[in-house]
mmCIF file of C-alpha atoms in Angstrom:
data_model
loop_
_atom_site.group_PDB
_atom_site.id
_atom_site.type_symbol
_atom_site.label_atom_id
_atom_site.label_comp_id
_atom_site.label_asym_id
_atom_site.label_seq_id
_atom_site.Cartn_x
_atom_site.Cartn_y
_atom_site.Cartn_z
ATOM 1 C CA UNK A 1 -17.278 -17.130 -20.345
ATOM 2 C CA UNK A 2 -14.126 -19.088 -21.093
ATOM 3 C CA UNK A 3 -12.365 -21.811 -19.199
ATOM 4 C CA UNK A 4 -9.881 -21.337 -16.342
ATOM 5 C CA UNK A 5 -6.495 -20.225 -17.675
ATOM 6 C CA UNK A 6 -8.274 -18.262 -20.432
ATOM 7 C CA UNK A 7 -7.593 -14.536 -20.322
ATOM 8 C CA UNK A 8 -10.760 -12.476 -20.383
ATOM 9 C CA UNK A 9 -11.203 -8.843 -21.277
ATOM 10 C CA UNK A 10 -13.294 -6.543 -19.160
ATOM 11 C CA UNK A 11 -14.328 -2.892 -19.074
ATOM 12 C CA UNK A 12 -13.620 -0.592 -16.176
ATOM 13 C CA UNK A 13 -13.486 3.122 -15.548
ATOM 14 C CA UNK A 14 -9.877 4.275 -15.252
ATOM 15 C CA UNK A 15 -7.948 7.420 -14.459
ATOM 16 C CA UNK A 16 -5.441 8.051 -17.241
ATOM 17 C CA UNK A 17 -3.403 10.727 -15.402
ATOM 18 C CA UNK A 18 -3.345 12.698 -12.137
ATOM 19 C CA UNK A 19 -6.335 14.792 -13.174
ATOM 20 C CA UNK A 20 -8.227 11.885 -11.634
ATOM 21 C CA UNK A 21 -10.888 11.940 -14.356
ATOM 22 C CA UNK A 22 -12.235 8.431 -14.959
ATOM 23 C CA UNK A 23 -13.311 7.137 -18.363
ATOM 24 C CA UNK A 24 -14.089 3.706 -19.888
ATOM 25 C CA UNK A 25 -11.069 1.470 -20.318
ATOM 26 C CA UNK A 26 -10.876 -2.054 -21.738
ATOM 27 C CA UNK A 27 -8.166 -4.351 -20.380
ATOM 28 C CA UNK A 28 -7.282 -8.000 -19.893
ATOM 29 C CA UNK A 29 -7.781 -9.813 -16.607
ATOM 30 C CA UNK A 30 -5.079 -12.134 -15.395
ATOM 31 C CA UNK A 31 -5.559 -15.837 -15.972
ATOM 32 C CA UNK A 32 -7.791 -17.659 -13.488
ATOM 33 C CA UNK A 33 -5.664 -20.007 -11.399
ATOM 34 C CA UNK A 34 -6.833 -23.065 -9.441
ATOM 35 C CA UNK A 35 -7.356 -21.024 -6.230
ATOM 36 C CA UNK A 36 -8.894 -17.997 -7.946
ATOM 37 C CA UNK A 37 -12.488 -16.911 -8.260
ATOM 38 C CA UNK A 38 -13.804 -15.040 -11.271
ATOM 39 C CA UNK A 39 -16.494 -12.632 -10.140
ATOM 40 C CA UNK A 40 -18.959 -10.241 -11.673
ATOM 41 C CA UNK A 41 -18.869 -6.891 -9.886
ATOM 42 C CA UNK A 42 -22.265 -5.767 -8.598
ATOM 43 C CA UNK A 43 -21.456 -2.794 -6.348
ATOM 44 C CA UNK A 44 -18.350 -0.886 -5.333
ATOM 45 C CA UNK A 45 -17.979 1.756 -2.638
ATOM 46 C CA UNK A 46 -16.043 4.985 -3.123
ATOM 47 C CA UNK A 47 -13.380 5.668 -0.488
ATOM 48 C CA UNK A 48 -11.251 8.734 0.225
ATOM 49 C CA UNK A 49 -8.210 6.556 -0.531
ATOM 50 C CA UNK A 50 -9.482 6.195 -4.110
ATOM 51 C CA UNK A 51 -9.445 9.973 -4.429
ATOM 52 C CA UNK A 52 -5.868 10.205 -3.125
ATOM 53 C CA UNK A 53 -4.673 7.479 -5.474
ATOM 54 C CA UNK A 54 -6.252 8.662 -8.721
ATOM 55 C CA UNK A 55 -4.819 12.152 -8.147
ATOM 56 C CA UNK A 56 -1.399 10.748 -7.163
ATOM 57 C CA UNK A 57 -1.526 12.579 -3.812
ATOM 58 C CA UNK A 58 0.565 9.811 -2.262
ATOM 59 C CA UNK A 59 3.035 9.552 -5.157
ATOM 60 C CA UNK A 60 4.106 6.612 -7.349
ATOM 61 C CA UNK A 61 0.730 6.207 -9.075
ATOM 62 C CA UNK A 62 0.550 4.059 -12.205
ATOM 63 C CA UNK A 63 -1.881 4.803 -15.017
ATOM 64 C CA UNK A 64 -4.272 3.770 -16.416
ATOM 65 C CA UNK A 65 -5.715 3.033 -12.979
ATOM 66 C CA UNK A 66 -9.103 1.446 -12.261
ATOM 67 C CA UNK A 67 -9.793 2.256 -8.599
ATOM 68 C CA UNK A 68 -12.329 0.721 -6.223
ATOM 69 C CA UNK A 69 -11.640 -1.532 -3.222
ATOM 70 C CA UNK A 70 -15.029 -1.972 -1.555
ATOM 71 C CA UNK A 71 -16.085 -4.572 -4.099
ATOM 72 C CA UNK A 72 -19.251 -6.649 -3.881
ATOM 73 C CA UNK A 73 -19.762 -9.288 -6.525
ATOM 74 C CA UNK A 74 -21.156 -12.636 -7.544
ATOM 75 C CA UNK A 75 -18.917 -15.637 -8.137
ATOM 76 C CA UNK A 76 -19.244 -16.684 -11.758
ATOM 77 C CA UNK A 77 -16.581 -19.371 -11.727
ATOM 78 C CA UNK A 78 -14.350 -20.969 -9.085
ATOM 79 C CA UNK A 79 -10.962 -22.587 -9.703
ATOM 80 C CA UNK A 80 -10.478 -26.310 -9.228
ATOM 81 C CA UNK A 81 -8.858 -25.870 -5.791
ATOM 82 C CA UNK A 82 -11.261 -23.271 -4.438
ATOM 83 C CA UNK A 83 -12.903 -24.624 -1.292
ATOM 84 C CA UNK A 84 -14.623 -21.580 0.193
ATOM 85 C CA UNK A 85 -16.848 -20.440 -2.662
ATOM 86 C CA UNK A 86 -18.947 -21.663 -5.551
ATOM 87 C CA UNK A 87 -20.749 -20.088 -8.469
ATOM 88 C CA UNK A 88 -23.638 -17.880 -7.364
ATOM 89 C CA UNK A 89 -22.155 -16.862 -4.003
ATOM 90 C CA UNK A 90 -22.285 -13.204 -3.016
ATOM 91 C CA UNK A 91 -18.789 -12.121 -2.045
ATOM 92 C CA UNK A 92 -16.667 -9.133 -1.139
ATOM 93 C CA UNK A 93 -13.131 -7.980 -1.918
ATOM 94 C CA UNK A 94 -11.292 -5.310 0.069
ATOM 95 C CA UNK A 95 -8.072 -3.348 -0.258
ATOM 96 C CA UNK A 96 -5.562 -6.164 -0.753
ATOM 97 C CA UNK A 97 -5.452 -9.177 -3.070
ATOM 98 C CA UNK A 98 -2.089 -10.737 -2.232
ATOM 99 C CA UNK A 99 0.581 -11.229 0.440
ATOM 100 C CA UNK A 100 3.751 -13.290 0.945
ATOM 101 C CA UNK A 101 2.079 -15.821 3.264
ATOM 102 C CA UNK A 102 5.219 -16.522 5.299
ATOM 103 C CA UNK A 103 6.090 -13.397 7.314
ATOM 104 C CA UNK A 104 5.003 -12.779 10.895
ATOM 105 C CA UNK A 105 1.988 -10.611 9.949
ATOM 106 C CA UNK A 106 0.790 -13.196 7.429
ATOM 107 C CA UNK A 107 1.174 -16.073 9.890
ATOM 108 C CA UNK A 108 -0.752 -14.166 12.585
ATOM 109 C CA UNK A 109 -3.813 -13.238 10.510
ATOM 110 C CA UNK A 110 -2.529 -9.689 10.037
ATOM 111 C CA UNK A 111 -1.681 -9.884 6.357
ATOM 112 C CA UNK A 112 -2.601 -6.232 5.886
ATOM 113 C CA UNK A 113 0.784 -5.455 7.486
ATOM 114 C CA UNK A 114 2.767 -7.741 5.177
ATOM 115 C CA UNK A 115 5.575 -5.808 3.504
ATOM 116 C CA UNK A 116 4.845 -7.671 0.278
ATOM 117 C CA UNK A 117 1.071 -7.220 0.260
ATOM 118 C CA UNK A 118 -0.513 -6.518 -3.092
ATOM 119 C CA UNK A 119 -3.045 -3.707 -3.311
ATOM 120 C CA UNK A 120 -6.298 -4.375 -5.128
ATOM 121 C CA UNK A 121 -5.375 -1.717 -7.683
ATOM 122 C CA UNK A 122 -2.395 0.453 -8.645
ATOM 123 C CA UNK A 123 -0.045 -2.430 -7.890
ATOM 124 C CA UNK A 124 1.552 -5.377 -9.685
ATOM 125 C CA UNK A 125 0.412 -8.965 -9.196
ATOM 126 C CA UNK A 126 2.754 -11.962 -8.932
ATOM 127 C CA UNK A 127 2.301 -12.652 -12.664
ATOM 128 C CA UNK A 128 3.564 -9.173 -13.533
ATOM 129 C CA UNK A 129 0.142 -7.813 -14.528
ATOM 130 C CA UNK A 130 -1.073 -4.530 -13.035
ATOM 131 C CA UNK A 131 -3.898 -4.911 -10.534
ATOM 132 C CA UNK A 132 -7.150 -3.092 -11.300
ATOM 133 C CA UNK A 133 -10.033 -2.455 -8.930
ATOM 134 C CA UNK A 134 -13.751 -2.746 -8.604
ATOM 135 C CA UNK A 135 -15.038 0.019 -10.870
ATOM 136 C CA UNK A 136 -15.181 -2.671 -13.523
ATOM 137 C CA UNK A 137 -17.363 -5.432 -14.894
ATOM 138 C CA UNK A 138 -15.339 -8.278 -13.391
ATOM 139 C CA UNK A 139 -12.274 -9.327 -11.421
ATOM 140 C CA UNK A 140 -10.119 -12.385 -10.746
ATOM 141 C CA UNK A 141 -9.138 -12.744 -7.065
ATOM 142 C CA UNK A 142 -7.413 -15.456 -5.011
ATOM 143 C CA UNK A 143 -9.887 -17.093 -2.627
ATOM 144 C CA UNK A 144 -7.898 -15.991 0.466
ATOM 145 C CA UNK A 145 -8.799 -12.380 -0.299
ATOM 146 C CA UNK A 146 -12.495 -12.953 -0.832
ATOM 147 C CA UNK A 147 -15.137 -12.976 1.922
ATOM 148 C CA UNK A 148 -18.647 -14.395 1.996
ATOM 149 C CA UNK A 149 -21.578 -12.020 2.245
ATOM 150 C CA UNK A 150 -24.344 -13.716 4.246
ATOM 151 C CA UNK A 151 -27.879 -14.069 2.985
ATOM 152 C CA UNK A 152 -30.083 -11.225 4.135
ATOM 153 C CA UNK A 153 -27.411 -8.522 4.151
ATOM 154 C CA UNK A 154 -28.184 -5.959 1.448
ATOM 155 C CA UNK A 155 -25.335 -6.077 -1.055
ATOM 156 C CA UNK A 156 -25.026 -2.312 -1.389
ATOM 157 C CA UNK A 157 -24.772 -2.133 2.419
ATOM 158 C CA UNK A 158 -21.940 -4.667 2.407
ATOM 159 C CA UNK A 159 -19.667 -2.449 0.302
ATOM 160 C CA UNK A 160 -18.666 0.137 2.966
ATOM 161 C CA UNK A 161 -17.950 -2.640 5.473
ATOM 162 C CA UNK A 162 -15.065 -3.899 3.316
ATOM 163 C CA UNK A 163 -12.906 -0.844 4.077
ATOM 164 C CA UNK A 164 -14.604 1.802 6.237
ATOM 165 C CA UNK A 165 -16.255 -0.802 8.460
ATOM 166 C CA UNK A 166 -13.197 -2.948 9.056
ATOM 167 C CA UNK A 167 -10.995 0.134 9.552
ATOM 168 C CA UNK A 168 -12.882 0.927 12.770
ATOM 169 C CA UNK A 169 -13.648 -2.675 13.737
ATOM 170 C CA UNK A 170 -10.017 -3.836 13.540
ATOM 171 C CA UNK A 171 -8.536 -1.558 16.255
ATOM 172 C CA UNK A 172 -11.478 -2.168 18.590
ATOM 173 C CA UNK A 173 -10.907 -5.880 18.088
ATOM 174 C CA UNK A 174 -7.113 -5.786 18.363
ATOM 175 C CA UNK A 175 -6.880 -3.507 21.401
ATOM 176 C CA UNK A 176 -9.548 -5.336 23.397
ATOM 177 C CA UNK A 177 -12.139 -2.586 23.092
ATOM 178 C CA UNK A 178 -15.156 -4.625 22.021
ATOM 179 C CA UNK A 179 -16.824 -5.151 25.407
ATOM 180 C CA UNK A 180 -20.006 -3.227 26.135
ATOM 181 C CA UNK A 181 -20.002 -0.263 28.493
ATOM 182 C CA UNK A 182 -16.901 1.490 27.136
ATOM 183 C CA UNK A 183 -16.878 5.200 26.385
ATOM 184 C CA UNK A 184 -15.494 5.958 22.951
ATOM 185 C CA UNK A 185 -14.929 8.982 20.768
ATOM 186 C CA UNK A 186 -15.123 9.281 17.004
ATOM 187 C CA UNK A 187 -13.274 12.246 15.532
ATOM 188 C CA UNK A 188 -14.495 13.282 12.087
ATOM 189 C CA UNK A 189 -17.886 12.267 10.740
ATOM 190 C CA UNK A 190 -17.104 11.200 7.183
ATOM 191 C CA UNK A 191 -17.341 7.769 5.610
ATOM 192 C CA UNK A 192 -15.134 6.036 8.177
ATOM 193 C CA UNK A 193 -16.315 8.167 11.099
ATOM 194 C CA UNK A 194 -19.995 7.495 10.561
ATOM 195 C CA UNK A 195 -19.216 3.785 10.365
ATOM 196 C CA UNK A 196 -17.295 4.124 13.618
ATOM 197 C CA UNK A 197 -20.392 5.454 15.363
ATOM 198 C CA UNK A 198 -22.522 2.588 14.051
ATOM 199 C CA UNK A 199 -20.015 -0.139 14.967
ATOM 200 C CA UNK A 200 -19.265 1.254 18.431
ATOM 201 C CA UNK A 201 -22.964 1.682 19.236
ATOM 202 C CA UNK A 202 -23.644 -1.885 18.074
ATOM 203 C CA UNK A 203 -20.987 -3.016 20.559
ATOM 204 C CA UNK A 204 -22.826 -1.239 23.355
ATOM 205 C CA UNK A 205 -20.483 1.738 23.748
ATOM 206 C CA UNK A 206 -21.311 5.287 24.836
ATOM 207 C CA UNK A 207 -20.208 7.235 21.743
ATOM 208 C CA UNK A 208 -19.130 10.869 21.534
ATOM 209 C CA UNK A 209 -18.606 12.472 18.136
ATOM 210 C CA UNK A 210 -15.844 15.103 18.069
ATOM 211 C CA UNK A 211 -15.993 17.577 15.207
ATOM 212 C CA UNK A 212 -14.690 20.999 14.189
ATOM 213 C CA UNK A 213 -18.194 22.494 13.914
ATOM 214 C CA UNK A 214 -21.823 21.951 14.902
ATOM 215 C CA UNK A 215 -23.044 21.309 11.360
ATOM 216 C CA UNK A 216 -23.325 17.526 11.744
ATOM 217 C CA UNK A 217 -24.654 17.507 15.307
ATOM 218 C CA UNK A 218 -28.247 16.631 14.444
ATOM 219 C CA UNK A 219 -27.169 13.845 12.093
ATOM 220 C CA UNK A 220 -24.751 12.410 14.654
ATOM 221 C CA UNK A 221 -27.214 12.379 17.534
ATOM 222 C CA UNK A 222 -30.544 11.749 15.820
ATOM 223 C CA UNK A 223 -29.680 9.775 12.677
ATOM 224 C CA UNK A 224 -26.613 7.781 13.733
ATOM 225 C CA UNK A 225 -27.467 7.401 17.414
ATOM 226 C CA UNK A 226 -24.373 9.007 18.986
ATOM 227 C CA UNK A 227 -24.735 9.856 22.686
ATOM 228 C CA UNK A 228 -22.843 13.137 22.781
ATOM 229 C CA UNK A 229 -21.288 15.700 20.435
ATOM 230 C CA UNK A 230 -18.267 17.881 21.092
ATOM 231 C CA UNK A 231 -16.948 20.781 19.019
ATOM 232 C CA UNK A 232 -13.184 20.651 19.428
ATOM 233 C CA UNK A 233 -12.852 24.442 19.642
ATOM 234 C CA UNK A 234 -15.409 24.714 22.483
ATOM 235 C CA UNK A 235 -12.964 24.905 25.379
ATOM 236 C CA UNK A 236 -15.631 24.803 28.080
ATOM 237 C CA UNK A 237 -17.259 21.606 26.816
ATOM 238 C CA UNK A 238 -13.896 20.008 26.065
ATOM 239 C CA UNK A 239 -12.736 20.670 29.644
ATOM 240 C CA UNK A 240 -15.958 19.203 30.996
ATOM 241 C CA UNK A 241 -15.312 16.034 28.994
ATOM 242 C CA UNK A 242 -11.645 15.692 30.056
ATOM 243 C CA UNK A 243 -10.493 12.220 31.183
ATOM 244 C CA UNK A 244 -13.770 10.629 30.130
ATOM 245 C CA UNK A 245 -13.038 8.414 27.111
ATOM 246 C CA UNK A 246 -11.473 4.955 26.865
ATOM 247 C CA UNK A 247 -10.511 5.490 23.243
ATOM 248 C CA UNK A 248 -10.821 7.884 20.321
ATOM 249 C CA UNK A 249 -10.797 6.749 16.702
ATOM 250 C CA UNK A 250 -9.375 9.721 14.803
ATOM 251 C CA UNK A 251 -10.547 9.550 11.174
ATOM 252 C CA UNK A 252 -9.595 13.113 10.180
ATOM 253 C CA UNK A 253 -7.438 12.947 6.982
ATOM 254 C CA UNK A 254 -5.826 16.407 7.307
ATOM 255 C CA UNK A 255 -3.313 17.950 9.710
ATOM 256 C CA UNK A 256 -4.883 18.814 13.075
ATOM 257 C CA UNK A 257 -3.744 19.237 16.683
ATOM 258 C CA UNK A 258 -3.760 16.108 18.837
ATOM 259 C CA UNK A 259 -3.654 17.750 22.283
ATOM 260 C CA UNK A 260 -7.431 18.375 22.503
ATOM 261 C CA UNK A 261 -8.095 14.682 21.879
ATOM 262 C CA UNK A 262 -5.420 13.468 24.284
ATOM 263 C CA UNK A 263 -6.970 15.538 27.067
ATOM 264 C CA UNK A 264 -10.261 13.652 26.620
ATOM 265 C CA UNK A 265 -8.713 10.242 27.265
ATOM 266 C CA UNK A 266 -8.792 8.400 30.579
ATOM 267 C CA UNK A 267 -5.774 6.719 32.145
ATOM 268 C CA UNK A 268 -4.475 4.200 29.574
ATOM 269 C CA UNK A 269 -6.734 5.695 26.915
ATOM 270 C CA UNK A 270 -5.880 5.157 23.269
ATOM 271 C CA UNK A 271 -5.886 7.651 20.403
ATOM 272 C CA UNK A 272 -6.159 5.531 17.259
ATOM 273 C CA UNK A 273 -5.218 7.235 13.982
ATOM 274 C CA UNK A 274 -6.930 6.062 10.782
ATOM 275 C CA UNK A 275 -6.704 9.160 8.554
ATOM 276 C CA UNK A 276 -3.951 9.170 5.920
ATOM 277 C CA UNK A 277 -1.873 12.332 6.488
ATOM 278 C CA UNK A 278 1.455 13.039 4.792
ATOM 279 C CA UNK A 279 2.438 15.919 7.080
ATOM 280 C CA UNK A 280 3.950 15.313 10.553
ATOM 281 C CA UNK A 281 1.586 15.575 13.512
ATOM 282 C CA UNK A 282 2.672 17.107 16.835
ATOM 283 C CA UNK A 283 1.779 16.700 20.482
ATOM 284 C CA UNK A 284 3.169 17.569 23.927
ATOM 285 C CA UNK A 285 4.789 14.527 25.536
ATOM 286 C CA UNK A 286 3.511 15.203 29.094
ATOM 287 C CA UNK A 287 -0.062 14.714 27.862
ATOM 288 C CA UNK A 288 0.868 11.092 27.157
ATOM 289 C CA UNK A 289 3.142 10.545 30.140
ATOM 290 C CA UNK A 290 0.775 11.845 32.810
ATOM 291 C CA UNK A 291 -1.989 9.471 31.761
ATOM 292 C CA UNK A 292 -0.031 6.534 30.338
ATOM 293 C CA UNK A 293 -1.896 7.236 27.143
ATOM 294 C CA UNK A 294 -1.176 5.748 23.735
ATOM 295 C CA UNK A 295 -1.119 7.187 20.225
ATOM 296 C CA UNK A 296 -1.307 4.381 17.706
ATOM 297 C CA UNK A 297 -2.328 3.752 14.130
ATOM 298 C CA UNK A 298 -4.170 1.070 12.257
ATOM 299 C CA UNK A 299 -4.393 0.010 8.627
ATOM 300 C CA UNK A 300 -7.685 -1.431 7.337
ATOM 301 C CA UNK A 301 -8.096 -4.959 8.772
ATOM 302 C CA UNK A 302 -7.305 -8.597 8.168
ATOM 303 C CA UNK A 303 -9.373 -10.897 5.988
ATOM 304 C CA UNK A 304 -10.560 -12.592 9.181
ATOM 305 C CA UNK A 305 -11.700 -9.240 10.573
ATOM 306 C CA UNK A 306 -13.444 -8.290 7.322
ATOM 307 C CA UNK A 307 -15.521 -11.465 7.556
ATOM 308 C CA UNK A 308 -16.187 -10.725 11.238
ATOM 309 C CA UNK A 309 -17.440 -7.172 10.641
ATOM 310 C CA UNK A 310 -19.699 -8.359 7.824
ATOM 311 C CA UNK A 311 -21.166 -11.082 10.028
ATOM 312 C CA UNK A 312 -21.436 -8.622 12.947
ATOM 313 C CA UNK A 313 -23.360 -6.174 10.756
ATOM 314 C CA UNK A 314 -25.795 -8.894 9.748
ATOM 315 C CA UNK A 315 -26.206 -9.999 13.386
ATOM 316 C CA UNK A 316 -26.786 -6.488 14.771
ATOM 317 C CA UNK A 317 -28.747 -5.204 11.781
ATOM 318 C CA UNK A 318 -27.170 -1.756 11.518
ATOM 319 C CA UNK A 319 -27.076 0.057 8.177
ATOM 320 C CA UNK A 320 -24.684 2.709 6.958
ATOM 321 C CA UNK A 321 -25.925 5.875 5.290
ATOM 322 C CA UNK A 322 -25.101 5.542 1.601
ATOM 323 C CA UNK A 323 -25.917 7.239 -1.673
ATOM 324 C CA UNK A 324 -26.123 4.774 -4.570
ATOM 325 C CA UNK A 325 -25.039 6.179 -7.948
ATOM 326 C CA UNK A 326 -24.362 4.859 -11.435
ATOM 327 C CA UNK A 327 -20.920 4.788 -13.030
ATOM 328 C CA UNK A 328 -21.636 7.745 -15.313
ATOM 329 C CA UNK A 329 -21.874 9.861 -12.149
ATOM 330 C CA UNK A 330 -18.535 8.760 -10.729
ATOM 331 C CA UNK A 331 -16.500 11.856 -11.624
ATOM 332 C CA UNK A 332 -19.170 14.050 -10.062
ATOM 333 C CA UNK A 333 -19.132 11.773 -7.006
ATOM 334 C CA UNK A 334 -15.374 12.236 -6.626
ATOM 335 C CA UNK A 335 -15.810 16.017 -6.910
ATOM 336 C CA UNK A 336 -18.418 15.908 -4.162
ATOM 337 C CA UNK A 337 -16.280 13.606 -2.020
ATOM 338 C CA UNK A 338 -13.423 16.100 -2.255
ATOM 339 C CA UNK A 339 -15.819 18.748 -0.875
ATOM 340 C CA UNK A 340 -17.072 16.322 1.804
ATOM 341 C CA UNK A 341 -20.492 16.611 0.178
ATOM 342 C CA UNK A 342 -21.774 13.091 0.841
ATOM 343 C CA UNK A 343 -23.725 11.521 3.680
ATOM 344 C CA UNK A 344 -21.743 9.372 4.193
ATOM 345 C CA UNK A 345 -20.567 6.936 1.538
ATOM 346 C CA UNK A 346 -21.076 6.693 -2.206
ATOM 347 C CA UNK A 347 -21.720 3.192 -3.548
ATOM 348 C CA UNK A 348 -21.638 2.634 -7.309
ATOM 349 C CA UNK A 349 -24.252 0.303 -8.802
ATOM 350 C CA UNK A 350 -21.724 -1.211 -11.167
ATOM 351 C CA UNK A 351 -23.902 -4.019 -12.570
ATOM 352 C CA UNK A 352 -26.690 -1.535 -13.251
ATOM 353 C CA UNK A 353 -24.426 0.838 -15.174
ATOM 354 C CA UNK A 354 -23.328 0.988 -18.797
ATOM 355 C CA UNK A 355 -19.567 0.836 -18.408
ATOM 356 C CA UNK A 356 -18.538 1.081 -22.049
ATOM 357 C CA UNK A 357 -20.027 4.504 -22.688
#
């Protein structure tokens, strides 16, 4: 396995260009420092952000690129100054693996807003090496950006919590929306949206799913446990539900009107944007002013919040709806994700796959 400071090679599945097609790729991991853990990847979730990045939808992509940022692994070796983990621990790694440590966000446990944060993949680490993600045999990660997965939580279930789960947990936590009895809305029932329903219900909220069609109504109400379902184009039902929600988590990743959602919010209600959209959104200012409403955004969550959502999931016992696949299916999985043909999150069984073929 090599000693710390020894560079190791590993095999991942990388996109070589903006076609987004992944294929086996052998590369060298950075050296293991005293505060690093060397981990074997067991599972890795597939996120819509991965799809955007491998196809260079957001620009500035660097290839070859090994995506994957919902990483579940086993610690194989811990550096001499690692205090939080030891060999054999089940751990998770999310969307960032570095930050400056001295700015206001970093000092307030909000390192995901650090201007010098380092993404888990498609970025450059402090040693000048490109970062590569979790669709790989192994990774080296600083202990600050690793979380402990508690005994009894299924490892494949932990993967979606590391991005989708914390993306909905973080704003509820930050904006003081965790207390039971609140009325919340979840717009869009994809990977993040379905997790939003589960997390909000576990907090004791009355949850309304807002969608563009009725096609997911049965799943939302009967499988995920939502309390109500609104079709955004149904003007009668939308008017009936006006001024009824404390918050809406808007997970829709394409351009859409905001006015229908704003009308659903109570006084001081919050519309929280989580979908990555590169086109400007519009709204009528009086809809905000006449209800002192807020449109805000949120970006994943802090390391502290990732640990909290994982522990909360274990405590409450809720499970996301996932489809476990092997790595040789990953290009098909991305095709299906692009068509929204997944209920509701793909998780790759990395350790159970043959990566070098």
